Coordinates of C-alpha atoms in Angstrom, one line a residue:
Chain Y
E1 CA 25.6 -47.2 30.2
D2 CA 27.3 -48.6 27.0
K3 CA 30.7 -47.0 26.4
V4 CA 33.3 -47.1 23.6
V5 CA 36.5 -45.2 24.3
Q6 CA 39.3 -44.6 21.8
S7 CA 42.8 -43.5 22.5
P8 CA 44.7 -41.5 21.8
L9 CA 42.3 -38.8 20.7
S10 CA 44.9 -37.5 18.2
L11 CA 48.2 -38.6 17.0
V12 CA 50.9 -37.0 14.7
V13 CA 53.5 -39.2 13.1
H14 CA 56.0 -39.1 10.3
E15 CA 55.7 -41.1 7.1
G16 CA 57.1 -44.6 7.6
D17 CA 56.2 -44.8 11.3
T18 CA 54.0 -47.6 12.8
V19 CA 51.0 -46.6 14.8
T20 CA 48.7 -48.5 17.2
L21 CA 45.2 -47.2 17.8
N22 CA 43.2 -48.4 20.8
C23 CA 39.5 -49.1 21.4
S24 CA 38.1 -50.3 24.7
Y25 CA 34.4 -51.0 25.3
E26 CA 31.9 -51.7 28.0
V27 CA 28.6 -52.9 26.6
T28 CA 25.8 -55.1 27.8
N29 CA 25.3 -57.2 24.7
F30 CA 28.4 -57.3 22.6
R31 CA 28.1 -58.8 19.1
S32 CA 31.0 -57.4 17.1
L33 CA 33.5 -54.6 16.8
L34 CA 34.1 -52.6 13.6
W35 CA 36.8 -50.2 12.5
Y36 CA 36.1 -47.4 10.0
K37 CA 38.3 -44.7 8.4
Q38 CA 36.7 -41.3 7.9
E39 CA 38.5 -38.8 5.6
K40 CA 35.9 -36.3 4.6
K41 CA 32.3 -37.3 5.3
A42 CA 31.6 -41.0 4.7
P43 CA 33.2 -43.6 7.1
T44 CA 34.8 -46.3 5.0
F45 CA 34.6 -49.9 6.4
L46 CA 38.0 -51.5 7.4
F47 CA 37.4 -54.5 9.6
M48 CA 34.7 -56.4 11.4
L49 CA 35.9 -58.5 14.4
T50 CA 33.8 -61.0 16.2
S51 CA 36.2 -63.5 17.7
S52 CA 39.1 -63.0 20.1
G53 CA 42.7 -63.4 19.0
I54 CA 42.1 -63.7 15.3
E55 CA 44.0 -61.0 13.4
K56 CA 42.4 -59.4 10.4
K57 CA 44.8 -57.9 7.9
S58 CA 44.5 -55.8 4.8
G59 CA 47.7 -54.5 3.3
R60 CA 49.5 -52.3 5.9
L61 CA 46.5 -52.4 8.3
S62 CA 45.7 -55.1 10.8
S63 CA 43.4 -55.4 13.8
I64 CA 42.7 -57.8 16.6
L65 CA 40.1 -58.2 19.3
D66 CA 40.4 -59.3 22.9
K67 CA 36.9 -60.1 24.3
K68 CA 38.3 -61.0 27.7
E69 CA 40.0 -57.6 28.3
L70 CA 37.3 -55.8 26.2
F71 CA 39.5 -54.0 23.7
S72 CA 40.7 -53.9 20.1
I73 CA 43.7 -52.4 18.4
L74 CA 44.2 -51.2 14.9
N75 CA 47.8 -51.2 13.6
I76 CA 49.1 -49.3 10.6
T77 CA 52.6 -50.0 9.5
A78 CA 54.8 -47.9 7.2
T79 CA 52.3 -45.0 7.4
Q80 CA 51.7 -42.8 4.4
T81 CA 50.2 -39.3 4.2
G82 CA 47.1 -40.9 2.7
D83 CA 46.5 -42.6 6.0
S84 CA 45.7 -39.2 7.6
A85 CA 42.1 -39.5 8.7
I86 CA 39.8 -40.1 11.7
Y87 CA 39.7 -43.7 12.7
L88 CA 36.4 -44.8 14.3
C89 CA 35.8 -47.8 16.4
A90 CA 32.2 -49.0 16.7
V91 CA 30.5 -51.8 18.6
V92 CA 27.3 -53.6 17.7
V93 CA 25.4 -53.6 21.0
R94 CA 21.9 -54.9 20.3
S95 CA 20.7 -58.1 18.9
G96 CA 17.7 -56.5 17.2
A97 CA 18.6 -54.0 14.6
N98 CA 22.3 -54.4 15.3
N99 CA 23.1 -50.7 15.0
L100 CA 26.5 -49.3 15.8
F101 CA 27.6 -47.5 18.9
F102 CA 30.6 -45.3 18.0
G103 CA 33.6 -44.2 19.9
T104 CA 34.8 -40.6 19.6
G105 CA 37.5 -41.5 17.1
T106 CA 41.3 -41.0 16.8
R107 CA 42.5 -38.3 14.5
L108 CA 45.7 -39.5 12.8
T109 CA 48.0 -37.0 11.0
V110 CA 50.9 -38.4 8.9
I111 CA 53.6 -35.8 8.1
P112 CA 55.7 -36.2 5.0
Chain B
S1 CA 29.7 -53.9 -0.4
A2 CA 26.6 -51.9 -1.3
V3 CA 27.0 -48.6 -3.0
I4 CA 25.0 -45.9 -1.1
S5 CA 24.1 -42.6 -2.8
Q6 CA 22.9 -39.6 -0.8
K7 CA 21.6 -36.3 -2.0
P8 CA 22.0 -33.5 -1.6
S9 CA 25.6 -33.6 -0.7
R10 CA 25.3 -30.3 1.1
D11 CA 22.9 -27.5 1.6
I12 CA 22.5 -24.2 3.3
C13 CA 19.0 -23.6 4.7
Q14 CA 17.1 -20.9 6.4
R15 CA 15.9 -21.3 10.0
G16 CA 12.4 -22.7 10.2
T17 CA 12.5 -24.5 6.9
S18 CA 12.6 -28.3 6.3
L19 CA 14.9 -30.4 4.1
T20 CA 14.5 -33.9 2.8
I21 CA 17.6 -36.1 2.3
Q22 CA 17.4 -39.0 0.0
C23 CA 19.4 -42.3 0.2
Q24 CA 19.5 -44.9 -2.5
V25 CA 21.2 -48.2 -2.2
D26 CA 22.3 -50.1 -5.3
S27 CA 21.0 -53.5 -4.1
Q28 CA 18.5 -54.8 -1.7
V29 CA 19.5 -54.5 1.9
T30 CA 17.7 -55.6 5.0
M31 CA 18.5 -52.7 7.3
M32 CA 18.9 -48.9 6.7
F33 CA 19.9 -46.4 9.3
W34 CA 20.2 -42.6 9.7
Y35 CA 23.0 -41.0 11.7
R36 CA 24.0 -37.5 12.7
Q37 CA 27.5 -36.3 13.2
Q38 CA 27.7 -32.9 14.8
P39 CA 30.9 -30.8 14.4
G40 CA 33.9 -32.4 16.1
Q41 CA 31.9 -35.3 17.4
S42 CA 31.3 -38.9 16.5
L43 CA 28.3 -40.5 14.9
T44 CA 25.0 -40.8 16.7
L45 CA 22.2 -43.0 15.5
I46 CA 18.9 -41.1 14.8
A47 CA 16.7 -44.0 13.8
T48 CA 16.4 -47.4 12.0
A49 CA 14.4 -47.0 8.8
N50 CA 11.9 -49.9 8.6
Q51 CA 10.5 -50.9 5.2
G52 CA 6.8 -50.2 5.0
S53 CA 6.4 -49.1 8.7
E54 CA 7.3 -46.4 11.1
A55 CA 11.0 -45.9 11.8
T56 CA 12.5 -46.9 15.2
Y57 CA 13.9 -43.8 16.9
E58 CA 16.7 -43.5 19.4
S59 CA 16.4 -41.7 22.6
G60 CA 16.4 -37.9 22.0
F61 CA 15.1 -38.1 18.5
V62 CA 11.4 -37.8 17.6
I63 CA 9.3 -38.5 14.5
D64 CA 7.9 -34.9 14.3
K65 CA 11.4 -33.5 14.0
F66 CA 13.0 -36.3 11.9
P67 CA 10.3 -38.0 9.8
I68 CA 11.7 -41.0 7.9
S69 CA 10.3 -43.0 5.1
R70 CA 11.4 -46.3 3.6
P71 CA 8.9 -47.3 0.8
N72 CA 11.1 -50.2 -0.4
L73 CA 14.3 -52.1 0.3
T74 CA 16.6 -49.8 -1.5
F75 CA 15.4 -46.2 -0.8
S76 CA 14.9 -44.1 2.3
T77 CA 14.4 -40.4 3.1
L78 CA 15.1 -38.4 6.2
T79 CA 13.5 -35.0 6.7
V80 CA 14.9 -32.4 9.1
S81 CA 12.0 -30.3 10.1
N82 CA 11.7 -26.7 11.3
M83 CA 15.5 -26.4 11.3
S84 CA 17.5 -24.4 13.7
P85 CA 21.3 -23.7 13.8
E86 CA 21.6 -26.6 16.3
D87 CA 20.7 -28.9 13.4
S88 CA 23.8 -28.0 11.5
S89 CA 25.5 -31.4 11.1
I90 CA 26.5 -34.1 8.7
Y91 CA 23.6 -36.5 8.2
L92 CA 24.6 -40.0 7.1
C93 CA 22.6 -42.9 5.7
S94 CA 23.9 -46.4 6.2
A95 CA 22.8 -49.9 5.2
K96 CA 23.7 -53.5 5.8
R97 CA 22.7 -56.7 3.9
G98 CA 22.2 -58.9 6.9
L99 CA 22.2 -59.2 10.7
D100 CA 25.9 -59.9 11.1
Q101 CA 27.1 -58.0 8.0
P102 CA 29.1 -54.7 8.3
Q103 CA 27.3 -51.4 7.9
H104 CA 28.3 -49.2 4.9
F105 CA 27.8 -45.5 4.7
G106 CA 26.8 -43.0 2.1
D107 CA 28.8 -39.9 1.5
G108 CA 26.7 -37.9 3.8
T109 CA 24.8 -34.6 3.6
R110 CA 26.5 -31.5 5.1
L111 CA 23.7 -29.3 6.4
S112 CA 24.2 -25.7 7.5
I113 CA 21.4 -23.6 9.0
L114 CA 21.6 -19.8 9.0

């Protein structure tokens, strides 16, 4: 059974802290891994990772994939209250429609 | 990225009724999907909306309960039929331009059934 596991489930930090969110997966036909930020309803796309060891970066956020160990991390440096959200990891598992298989998410709360 | 508009954004419905959710994308996309997010849970794929043909449903979801249309490349509808309180969820439309492109999501429809 395909599985995507995120940890921790929730995290509370103070503004300025650096956080690392984890995503591990066990799937039969891996194509890519995506990170999303969900604040209210709509998940907002952050990164798409297909190759191991290549860091993707956008401002204070960065992410990297390890296809040998089957995990990815999302780093957020100098956190701000606006980073408070649920961060979702999703894996594309089928070569047909390429739909997404989501993890349960990590709820990040940044305290002023 | 494609801009995806969903309506209604929320609704409160009576048990036994049906509601149709509309999804409009601002540019042509190859794939459109419908997801459900139950309270406190992650997203679950309901079906892939296929242009001009029947949708492809995931295990646990059937056409009689969740009929889907996609008459063209930029528009799709999801109907939640004969609703019960267990159908109270956020329903999300998503789309992607190509096979190895990221999926983007609409703002979602928050549905509550009394």
